[in-house]
Coordinates of N, CA, C and O in Angstrom, one line a residue:
X248 N 105.9 75.2 1.2 CA 104.9 75.9 0.4 C 104.0 74.9 -0.2 O 104.5 73.8 -0.6
X249 N 102.7 75.2 -0.4 CA 101.8 74.3 -1.1 C 100.8 75.2 -1.9 O 100.7 76.4 -1.7
X250 N 100.1 74.5 -2.8 CA 99.1 75.1 -3.5 C 97.8 74.4 -3.3 O 97.8 73.2 -3.0
X251 N 96.7 75.1 -3.6 CA 95.4 74.4 -3.4 C 94.3 75.3 -4.0 O 94.6 76.2 -4.8
X252 N 93.1 74.9 -3.6 CA 91.9 75.6 -4.1 C 90.9 75.6 -3.0 O 90.8 74.6 -2.3
X253 N 90.1 76.7 -3.0 CA 89.0 76.8 -2.0 C 87.7 77.0 -2.8 O 87.7 77.8 -3.7
X254 N 86.7 76.3 -2.4 CA 85.3 76.5 -2.9 C 84.5 76.9 -1.7 O 84.6 76.3 -0.6
X255 N 83.5 77.7 -2.0 CA 82.6 78.2 -1.0 C 81.3 78.5 -1.6 O 81.2 79.1 -2.7
X256 N 80.2 78.0 -1.0 CA 78.9 78.2 -1.5 C 77.9 78.4 -0.3 O 77.6 77.4 0.4
X257 N 77.3 79.6 -0.2 CA 76.4 79.8 0.9 C 75.0 79.3 0.6 O 74.1 79.3 1.5
X258 N 74.8 79.0 -0.7 CA 73.4 78.5 -1.1 C 73.2 77.0 -1.0 O 72.1 76.5 -1.1
X259 N 74.3 76.3 -0.9 CA 74.2 74.8 -0.9 C 73.8 74.3 0.5 O 74.7 74.4 1.4
X260 N 72.6 73.9 0.7 CA 72.1 73.3 1.9 C 72.6 74.0 3.2 O 73.1 73.5 4.1
X261 N 72.4 75.4 3.1 CA 72.8 76.2 4.2 C 74.2 76.7 4.3 O 74.6 77.4 5.1
X262 N 75.0 76.2 3.4 CA 76.4 76.6 3.3 C 77.4 75.5 3.3 O 77.1 74.5 3.9
X263 N 78.4 75.6 2.5 CA 79.5 74.6 2.4 C 80.8 75.2 2.0 O 80.8 76.3 1.3
X264 N 81.9 74.6 2.4 CA 83.2 75.0 2.0 C 84.1 73.8 1.9 O 84.0 72.8 2.6
X265 N 85.0 73.9 0.9 CA 86.0 72.9 0.6 C 87.3 73.5 0.3 O 87.4 74.4 -0.5
X266 N 88.3 73.1 1.1 CA 89.7 73.5 0.9 C 90.5 72.3 0.5 O 90.6 71.3 1.2
X267 N 91.2 72.4 -0.6 CA 92.0 71.3 -1.1 C 93.5 71.8 -1.1 O 93.8 72.9 -1.7
X268 N 94.4 71.0 -0.5 CA 95.8 71.3 -0.5 C 96.5 70.2 -1.3 O 96.4 69.0 -0.8
X269 N 97.1 70.5 -2.4 CA 97.6 69.5 -3.3 C 98.8 68.7 -2.9 O 99.0 67.6 -3.3
X270 N 99.7 69.3 -2.2 CA 101.0 68.7 -1.8 C 101.3 68.6 -0.3 O 101.8 67.7 0.1
X271 N 100.9 69.7 0.4 CA 101.2 69.7 1.8 C 99.9 70.2 2.5 O 99.3 71.2 2.2
X272 N 99.5 69.4 3.5 CA 98.3 69.8 4.3 C 98.7 70.9 5.2 O 99.9 71.0 5.6
X273 N 97.8 71.7 5.7 CA 98.1 72.7 6.6 C 98.4 72.1 8.0 O 97.7 71.2 8.4
X274 N 99.5 72.5 8.6 CA 99.9 71.8 9.9 C 99.1 72.4 11.1 O 99.5 73.4 11.7
X275 N 98.0 71.8 11.4 CA 97.2 72.3 12.5 C 96.9 71.2 13.6 O 96.1 71.4 14.5
X276 N 97.6 70.1 13.5 CA 97.4 69.0 14.4 C 98.5 68.9 15.5 O 99.7 68.7 15.1
X277 N 98.2 69.2 16.7 CA 99.2 69.3 17.7 C 99.8 68.0 18.2 O 100.9 68.0 18.8
X278 N 99.1 66.9 18.0 CA 99.6 65.6 18.5 C 98.9 64.5 17.6 O 98.0 64.8 16.9
X279 N 99.3 63.3 17.8 CA 98.7 62.2 17.0 C 99.4 61.9 15.7 O 100.4 62.5 15.4
X280 N 98.8 61.0 14.9 CA 99.5 60.5 13.7 C 99.6 61.6 12.6 O 100.3 61.5 11.7
X281 N 98.9 62.7 12.8 CA 98.9 63.8 11.8 C 99.8 65.0 12.2 O 100.0 65.9 11.5
X282 N 100.5 64.8 13.4 CA 101.3 65.9 13.9 C 102.7 65.9 13.5 O 103.2 64.8 13.0
X283 N 103.4 67.0 13.6 CA 104.9 67.0 13.3 C 105.2 66.9 11.8 O 106.4 66.9 11.5
X284 N 104.2 67.0 11.0 CA 104.5 66.8 9.5 C 103.4 67.4 8.8 O 102.3 67.6 9.3
X285 N 103.6 67.7 7.5 CA 102.5 68.1 6.6 C 102.8 67.7 5.2 O 102.4 68.4 4.2
X286 N 103.6 66.6 5.0 CA 104.0 66.2 3.7 C 103.0 65.3 3.0 O 103.4 64.3 2.5
X287 N 101.8 65.6 3.1 CA 100.7 64.8 2.5 C 99.6 65.8 2.0 O 99.4 66.9 2.6
X288 N 98.9 65.4 1.0 CA 97.8 66.2 0.5 C 96.6 66.0 1.4 O 96.5 65.0 2.2
X289 N 95.6 67.0 1.4 CA 94.4 66.8 2.2 C 93.3 67.7 1.7 O 93.6 68.6 0.9
X290 N 92.1 67.5 2.2 CA 91.0 68.3 1.9 C 90.2 68.5 3.2 O 90.0 67.5 3.9
X291 N 89.7 69.7 3.4 CA 88.8 70.0 4.5 C 87.4 70.3 3.9 O 87.4 71.2 3.0
X292 N 86.4 69.6 4.3 CA 85.1 69.8 3.7 C 84.2 70.1 4.9 O 84.1 69.4 5.9
X293 N 83.5 71.3 4.9 CA 82.5 71.7 5.9 C 81.2 71.7 5.3 O 80.9 72.4 4.3
X294 N 80.2 71.0 5.9 CA 78.9 70.9 5.4 C 77.9 71.5 6.5 O 77.8 70.9 7.5
X295 N 77.3 72.6 6.2 CA 76.4 73.2 7.2 C 75.1 72.3 7.4 O 74.5 72.3 8.4
X296 N 74.8 71.4 6.4 CA 73.6 70.6 6.5 C 73.7 69.6 7.6 O 72.7 69.2 8.2
X297 N 74.9 69.2 8.0 CA 75.1 68.3 9.2 C 76.0 68.9 10.2 O 76.4 68.2 11.1
X298 N 76.3 70.2 10.1 CA 77.1 70.9 11.1 C 78.5 70.2 11.3 O 78.9 70.1 12.5
X299 N 79.1 69.7 10.3 CA 80.3 68.9 10.5 C 81.4 69.4 9.5 O 81.1 69.7 8.3
X300 N 82.6 69.4 10.0 CA 83.8 69.7 9.2 C 84.7 68.4 9.1 O 85.0 67.8 10.2
X301 N 85.0 67.9 7.9 CA 85.8 66.7 7.8 C 87.2 67.0 7.2 O 87.4 68.0 6.5
X302 N 88.1 66.2 7.6 CA 89.4 66.1 6.9 C 89.5 64.8 6.1 O 89.2 63.7 6.6
X303 N 89.7 65.0 4.8 CA 89.8 63.8 3.9 C 91.2 63.7 3.4 O 91.8 64.7 2.9
X304 N 91.8 62.5 3.6 CA 93.2 62.2 3.2 C 93.2 61.3 2.0 O 92.3 60.5 1.8
X305 N 94.2 61.5 1.2 CA 94.5 60.7 0.0 C 95.2 59.4 0.4 O 96.2 59.5 1.0
X306 N 94.6 58.3 0.0 CA 95.2 57.0 0.4 C 96.7 56.8 -0.1 O 97.4 56.1 0.5
X307 N 97.1 57.6 -1.2 CA 98.4 57.4 -1.7 C 99.5 58.1 -0.9 O 100.7 57.7 -1.1
X308 N 99.2 59.1 -0.2 CA 100.2 59.8 0.5 C 99.9 60.2 2.0 O 100.7 60.9 2.6
X309 N 98.9 59.6 2.5 CA 98.5 59.9 3.9 C 99.5 59.3 4.9 O 100.2 58.3 4.6
X310 N 99.7 59.9 6.1 CA 100.6 59.4 7.1 C 100.2 58.0 7.5 O 99.0 57.6 7.5
X311 N 101.1 57.1 8.0 CA 100.8 55.8 8.5 C 99.8 56.0 9.7 O 99.9 56.9 10.5
X312 N 98.9 55.1 9.8 CA 97.9 55.1 10.9 C 96.9 56.2 10.9 O 96.1 56.4 11.8
X313 N 96.9 57.0 9.8 CA 95.9 58.1 9.7 C 94.6 57.6 9.0 O 94.7 56.7 8.1
X314 N 93.5 58.0 9.4 CA 92.2 57.6 8.8 C 92.1 58.2 7.4 O 92.7 59.2 7.1
X315 N 91.2 57.6 6.6 CA 90.9 58.1 5.3 C 90.1 59.4 5.4 O 90.2 60.3 4.6
X316 N 89.3 59.5 6.5 CA 88.4 60.6 6.8 C 88.2 60.7 8.3 O 88.1 59.7 8.9
X317 N 88.3 61.9 8.8 CA 88.0 62.1 10.2 C 87.3 63.5 10.4 O 87.3 64.3 9.5
X318 N 86.8 63.7 11.6 CA 86.1 64.9 11.9 C 87.0 65.9 12.6 O 87.6 65.6 13.6
X319 N 87.0 67.2 12.1 CA 87.7 68.2 12.9 C 86.8 69.1 13.6 O 87.2 69.9 14.5
X320 N 85.5 69.1 13.4 CA 84.6 69.9 14.1 C 83.2 69.4 14.0 O 82.7 69.1 12.9
X321 N 82.5 69.3 15.1 CA 81.1 69.0 15.2 C 80.6 69.4 16.5 O 80.9 68.8 17.5
X322 N 79.8 70.5 16.6 CA 79.3 71.3 15.5 C 80.3 72.2 14.9 O 81.2 72.6 15.6
X323 N 80.2 72.5 13.6 CA 81.1 73.3 12.9 C 80.2 73.8 11.7 O 79.3 73.1 11.2
X324 N 80.6 74.9 11.1 CA 79.9 75.5 10.0 C 80.8 76.3 9.1 O 81.7 76.9 9.6
X325 N 80.4 76.4 7.8 CA 81.1 77.3 6.9 C 80.6 78.7 7.3 O 79.4 78.9 7.6
X326 N 81.4 79.7 7.4 CA 81.0 81.0 7.8 C 80.0 81.6 6.9 O 80.1 81.4 5.7
X327 N 79.1 82.5 7.4 CA 78.3 83.2 6.5 C 79.1 84.2 5.6 O 80.2 84.6 6.0
X328 N 78.6 84.6 4.5 CA 79.3 85.5 3.6 C 79.8 86.8 4.3 O 80.8 87.3 3.9
X329 N 79.1 87.3 5.2 CA 79.4 88.5 5.9 C 80.1 88.3 7.2 O 80.1 89.2 8.1
X330 N 80.7 87.2 7.5 CA 81.3 86.9 8.8 C 82.3 87.9 9.2 O 82.4 88.2 10.4
X331 N 83.1 88.5 8.3 CA 84.1 89.4 8.7 C 83.6 90.7 9.3 O 84.2 91.4 10.1
X332 N 82.3 91.0 9.0 CA 81.7 92.3 9.5 C 81.6 92.2 11.1 O 81.7 93.2 11.7
X333 N 81.5 91.0 11.6 CA 81.3 90.9 13.1 C 82.6 90.7 13.8 O 82.6 90.7 15.1
X334 N 83.7 90.7 13.2 CA 85.0 90.5 13.8 C 85.4 91.8 14.5 O 85.3 92.9 13.8
X335 N 85.9 91.8 15.7 CA 86.2 93.0 16.5 C 87.4 93.8 16.1 O 87.5 95.0 16.2
X336 N 88.5 93.0 15.6 CA 89.7 93.7 15.3 C 89.8 94.0 13.8 O 89.7 93.1 13.0
X337 N 90.0 95.3 13.5 CA 90.1 95.7 12.1 C 91.3 96.6 11.9 O 91.5 97.5 12.8
X338 N 92.0 96.4 10.8 CA 93.1 97.3 10.5 C 93.4 97.2 9.0 O 92.8 96.4 8.3
X339 N 94.3 98.0 8.5 CA 94.6 98.1 7.1 C 96.1 98.0 7.0 O 96.9 98.4 7.8
X340 N 96.6 97.4 5.8 CA 98.0 97.4 5.5 C 98.1 97.2 4.0 O 97.1 96.9 3.3
X341 N 99.4 97.3 3.5 CA 99.7 97.0 2.1 C 100.4 95.6 2.1 O 101.3 95.3 2.9
X342 N 99.9 94.7 1.2 CA 100.6 93.4 1.1 C 100.8 93.2 -0.4 O 99.9 93.2 -1.2
X343 N 102.1 93.1 -0.8 CA 102.5 92.9 -2.2 C 101.8 93.9 -3.1 O 101.3 93.6 -4.2
X344 N 101.8 95.2 -2.7 CA 101.3 96.3 -3.5 C 99.7 96.4 -3.5 O 99.2 97.2 -4.2
X345 N 99.1 95.6 -2.7 CA 97.6 95.6 -2.6 C 97.2 96.1 -1.2 O 97.7 95.7 -0.2
X346 N 96.2 97.1 -1.3 CA 95.7 97.6 0.0 C 94.7 96.5 0.6 O 93.8 96.1 -0.1
X347 N 95.0 96.1 1.8 CA 94.2 95.0 2.4 C 93.5 95.5 3.7 O 94.1 96.2 4.5
X348 N 92.2 95.2 3.7 CA 91.4 95.5 4.9 C 91.4 94.2 5.7 O 90.8 93.2 5.2
X349 N 91.9 94.2 6.9 CA 92.0 93.0 7.8 C 90.9 93.0 8.8 O 90.5 94.0 9.3
X350 N 90.5 91.8 9.1 CA 89.5 91.5 10.1 C 90.0 90.3 10.9 O 90.3 89.3 10.3
X351 N 90.1 90.4 12.2 CA 90.8 89.4 13.0 C 89.9 89.0 14.2 O 89.1 89.8 14.7
X352 N 90.2 87.8 14.6 CA 89.6 87.2 15.8 C 90.6 86.4 16.6 O 91.4 85.7 15.9
X353 N 90.5 86.4 17.9 CA 91.4 85.6 18.7 C 90.5 84.5 19.4 O 89.6 84.9 20.0
X354 N 90.9 83.3 19.2 CA 90.1 82.2 19.8 C 91.0 81.5 20.8 O 92.1 81.1 20.5
X355 N 90.4 81.4 22.0 CA 91.2 80.8 23.1 C 91.6 79.4 22.7 O 90.8 78.6 22.2
X356 N 92.9 79.1 22.9 CA 93.4 77.8 22.6 C 93.8 77.6 21.1 O 94.4 76.6 20.7
X357 N 93.3 78.5 20.2 CA 93.6 78.4 18.8 C 94.5 79.5 18.3 O 95.1 79.4 17.3
X358 N 94.4 80.7 18.9 CA 95.2 81.8 18.5 C 94.5 82.7 17.6 O 93.2 82.8 17.6
X359 N 95.2 83.5 16.8 CA 94.7 84.5 16.0 C 94.3 84.0 14.6 O 95.1 83.2 14.1
X360 N 93.2 84.5 14.1 CA 92.8 84.3 12.7 C 92.6 85.6 12.0 O 91.8 86.4 12.5
X361 N 93.4 85.9 11.0 CA 93.3 87.2 10.2 C 92.8 86.9 8.8 O 93.4 86.1 8.1
X362 N 91.8 87.7 8.5 CA 91.2 87.6 7.1 C 91.4 88.9 6.4 O 90.9 89.9 6.9
X363 N 92.0 88.9 5.3 CA 92.2 90.1 4.5 C 91.5 90.2 3.2 O 91.5 89.2 2.5
X364 N 90.9 91.3 2.9 CA 90.1 91.5 1.7 C 90.7 92.7 1.0 O 91.1 93.7 1.6
X365 N 90.7 92.7 -0.4 CA 91.2 93.8 -1.1 C 90.1 94.9 -1.2 O 89.1 94.8 -0.6
X366 N 90.4 96.0 -1.9 CA 89.5 97.1 -1.9 C 88.2 96.8 -2.5 O 87.2 97.5 -2.3
X367 N 88.1 95.8 -3.3 CA 86.8 95.3 -3.9 C 86.1 94.4 -3.0 O 85.1 93.8 -3.4
X368 N 86.6 94.2 -1.8 CA 86.0 93.2 -0.8 C 86.1 91.8 -1.3 O 85.3 91.0 -0.9
X369 N 87.1 91.5 -2.0 CA 87.4 90.1 -2.5 C 88.4 89.5 -1.6 O 89.4 90.1 -1.2
X370 N 88.2 88.2 -1.2 CA 89.2 87.6 -0.3 C 90.6 87.6 -1.0 O 90.8 87.3 -2.2
X371 N 91.6 88.1 -0.2 CA 92.9 88.2 -0.7 C 94.0 87.4 0.0 O 94.9 86.8 -0.6
X372 N 93.8 87.4 1.4 CA 94.9 86.7 2.2 C 94.3 86.3 3.5 O 93.3 86.8 4.0
X373 N 94.9 85.2 4.1 CA 94.4 84.7 5.3 C 95.7 84.2 6.1 O 96.6 83.7 5.4
X374 N 95.8 84.5 7.4 CA 96.8 83.8 8.1 C 96.4 83.5 9.5 O 95.4 84.1 10.1
X375 N 97.0 82.5 10.1 CA 96.7 82.0 11.5 C 97.9 81.4 12.0 O 98.9 81.1 11.3
X376 N 97.9 81.1 13.3 CA 99.0 80.4 14.0 C 99.0 78.9 13.5 O 98.0 78.3 13.3
X377 N 100.2 78.4 13.4 CA 100.4 77.0 13.0 C 100.9 76.2 14.2 O 100.8 76.6 15.3
X378 N 101.5 75.1 13.9 CA 102.0 74.2 14.9 C 103.6 74.4 14.9 O 104.2 74.3 13.9
X379 N 104.2 74.8 16.0 CA 105.6 75.0 16.1 C 106.4 73.7 15.6 O 105.9 72.6 15.6
X380 N 107.5 74.0 15.0 CA 108.4 72.9 14.5 C 107.9 72.5 13.1 O 108.7 71.7 12.4
X381 N 106.8 72.9 12.6 CA 106.3 72.6 11.3 C 106.1 73.9 10.6 O 106.7 74.2 9.5
X382 N 105.3 74.7 11.1 CA 105.0 76.1 10.6 C 104.4 76.9 11.7 O 103.3 76.7 12.1
X383 N 105.2 77.9 12.1 CA 104.6 78.8 13.2 C 103.4 79.6 12.7 O 102.6 79.9 13.5
X384 N 103.4 80.0 11.5 CA 102.3 80.7 10.9 C 101.9 80.1 9.6 O 102.7 79.6 8.8
X385 N 100.6 80.1 9.4 CA 100.0 79.6 8.1 C 99.5 80.8 7.4 O 98.8 81.7 7.9
X386 N 99.9 80.9 6.1 CA 99.7 82.1 5.3 C 99.1 81.7 4.0 O 99.7 80.8 3.3
X387 N 97.9 82.1 3.7 CA 97.3 81.7 2.4 C 97.0 83.0 1.6 O 96.3 83.9 2.1
X388 N 97.5 83.0 0.4 CA 97.1 84.2 -0.5 C 96.2 83.6 -1.6 O 96.5 82.6 -2.2
X389 N 95.1 84.3 -1.8 CA 94.1 83.9 -2.8 C 94.4 84.6 -4.1 O 94.5 85.8 -4.1
X390 N 94.4 83.8 -5.2 CA 94.5 84.4 -6.5 C 93.4 83.8 -7.4 O 92.8 82.8 -7.0
X391 N 93.2 84.4 -8.5 CA 92.3 83.9 -9.5 C 90.9 83.7 -8.9 O 90.2 82.7 -9.1
X392 N 90.4 84.7 -8.1 CA 89.1 84.6 -7.4 C 88.0 84.6 -8.5 O 88.1 85.5 -9.4
X393 N 87.1 83.7 -8.4 CA 86.0 83.7 -9.4 C 84.7 83.5 -8.6 O 84.6 82.5 -7.8
X394 N 83.7 84.3 -8.8 CA 82.4 84.2 -8.2 C 81.5 83.3 -9.0 O 80.6 83.8 -9.8
X395 N 81.7 82.0 -9.0 CA 80.9 81.1 -9.7 C 80.4 80.0 -8.7 O 81.2 79.6 -7.8
X396 N 79.3 79.4 -9.0 CA 78.8 78.3 -8.1 C 79.6 77.0 -8.5 O 79.7 76.6 -9.7
X397 N 80.1 76.3 -7.5 CA 80.9 75.1 -7.8 C 79.9 74.0 -8.2 O 78.8 74.0 -7.9
X398 N 80.5 73.0 -8.9 CA 79.6 71.9 -9.3 C 79.1 71.2 -8.1 O 79.8 71.1 -7.0
X399 N 77.9 70.5 -8.2 CA 77.3 69.9 -7.0 C 78.2 68.8 -6.4 O 78.2 68.6 -5.2
X400 N 79.0 68.1 -7.3 CA 79.9 67.0 -6.7 C 81.0 67.5 -5.9 O 81.7 66.8 -5.2
X401 N 81.2 68.9 -5.8 CA 82.2 69.5 -5.0 C 82.0 69.1 -3.5 O 82.9 68.9 -2.7
X402 N 80.7 68.9 -3.2 CA 80.3 68.7 -1.8 C 80.2 67.2 -1.4 O 79.8 66.9 -0.3
X403 N 80.4 66.4 -2.4 CA 80.3 64.9 -2.1 C 81.5 64.5 -1.2 O 82.6 64.8 -1.5
X404 N 81.2 63.8 -0.2 CA 82.2 63.2 0.7 C 82.3 61.7 0.5 O 81.3 61.1 0.1
X405 N 83.5 61.1 0.7 CA 83.6 59.7 0.5 C 82.9 58.9 1.6 O 82.6 59.4 2.6
X406 N 82.6 57.6 1.3 CA 81.9 56.7 2.2 C 82.6 56.7 3.5 O 82.0 56.6 4.6
X407 N 83.9 56.8 3.5 CA 84.7 56.7 4.8 C 84.3 57.8 5.8 O 84.6 57.7 7.0
X408 N 83.7 58.9 5.3 CA 83.3 60.0 6.2 C 82.0 59.7 6.9 O 81.7 60.4 7.9
X409 N 81.2 58.8 6.4 CA 79.9 58.6 6.9 C 79.9 58.1 8.4 O 79.0 58.4 9.2
X410 N 81.0 57.3 8.8 CA 81.1 56.9 10.2 C 82.4 57.3 10.7 O 83.0 56.7 11.6
X411 N 82.9 58.5 10.3 CA 84.2 59.0 10.7 C 84.2 59.4 12.2 O 83.1 59.8 12.8
X412 N 85.3 59.3 12.8 CA 85.6 59.7 14.2 C 86.4 61.0 14.2 O 86.8 61.4 13.2
X413 N 86.6 61.6 15.4 CA 87.4 62.8 15.5 C 88.8 62.5 15.0 O 89.3 61.4 15.3
X414 N 89.4 63.5 14.4 CA 90.8 63.3 13.9 C 91.8 63.1 15.0 O 91.7 63.8 16.1
X415 N 92.8 62.3 14.8 CA 93.8 62.1 15.9 C 94.6 63.4 15.9 O 95.0 64.0 14.9
X416 N 94.8 63.9 17.1 CA 95.6 65.1 17.3 C 94.8 66.4 17.2 O 95.3 67.5 17.2
X417 N 93.5 66.3 17.1 CA 92.6 67.5 17.0 C 91.8 67.6 18.3 O 91.1 66.7 18.7
X418 N 91.8 68.8 18.9 CA 91.1 68.9 20.2 C 89.6 68.8 19.9 O 89.0 69.3 18.9
X419 N 88.9 68.1 20.7 CA 87.5 67.8 20.6 C 86.6 68.8 21.3 O 85.9 68.5 22.2
X420 N 86.8 70.1 21.0 CA 86.0 71.2 21.6 C 85.4 71.9 20.4 O 86.0 72.2 19.4
X421 N 84.1 72.3 20.6 CA 83.5 73.0 19.5 C 84.1 74.4 19.3 O 84.5 75.1 20.2
X422 N 84.2 74.8 18.0 CA 84.8 76.1 17.7 C 83.5 77.1 17.7 O 82.5 76.8 17.0
X423 N 83.6 78.2 18.4 CA 82.5 79.1 18.5 C 82.2 79.7 17.1 O 83.1 79.9 16.3
X424 N 80.9 80.0 16.8 CA 80.6 80.6 15.5 C 81.2 81.9 15.4 O 81.4 82.7 16.4
X425 N 81.6 82.3 14.2 CA 82.2 83.6 13.9 C 81.1 84.6 13.6 O 80.2 84.3 12.9

């Protein structure tokens, strides 16, 4: 289990998103120096201004031979605020006493992505397939949701991202827009 924080802003240069995982990165790398483990912190930053999603690793706990920053998607974009409206699979369930409206999509080679919103249409839960032997499913529950604009420095990427290459163990195929 890990804890983290997600920032999302559709008004910053066409949209941006940052996911920070404080102790364990999400296990989404099928091979390479980032595979088979997730015992390191990480941040995923997506900037619509350059259509790129980055993985930023902390120098103090990153795996051996892993870069400080690498690219997980190009082209890639933070989803529009209404992205779930266009997803084809919809269903409802109760999760921990909360009524959840689910919106799902299946991506070839990546599996299922499920986005759950509570009755007020606030992000509540997300899950997707993970990497076997580390985590078969990734499950994120959102708490303390606040609709506030993040500070501008939220979107600052380190110098190591300016000439970053694709992440080791990440397929170099564009993810279709949602």
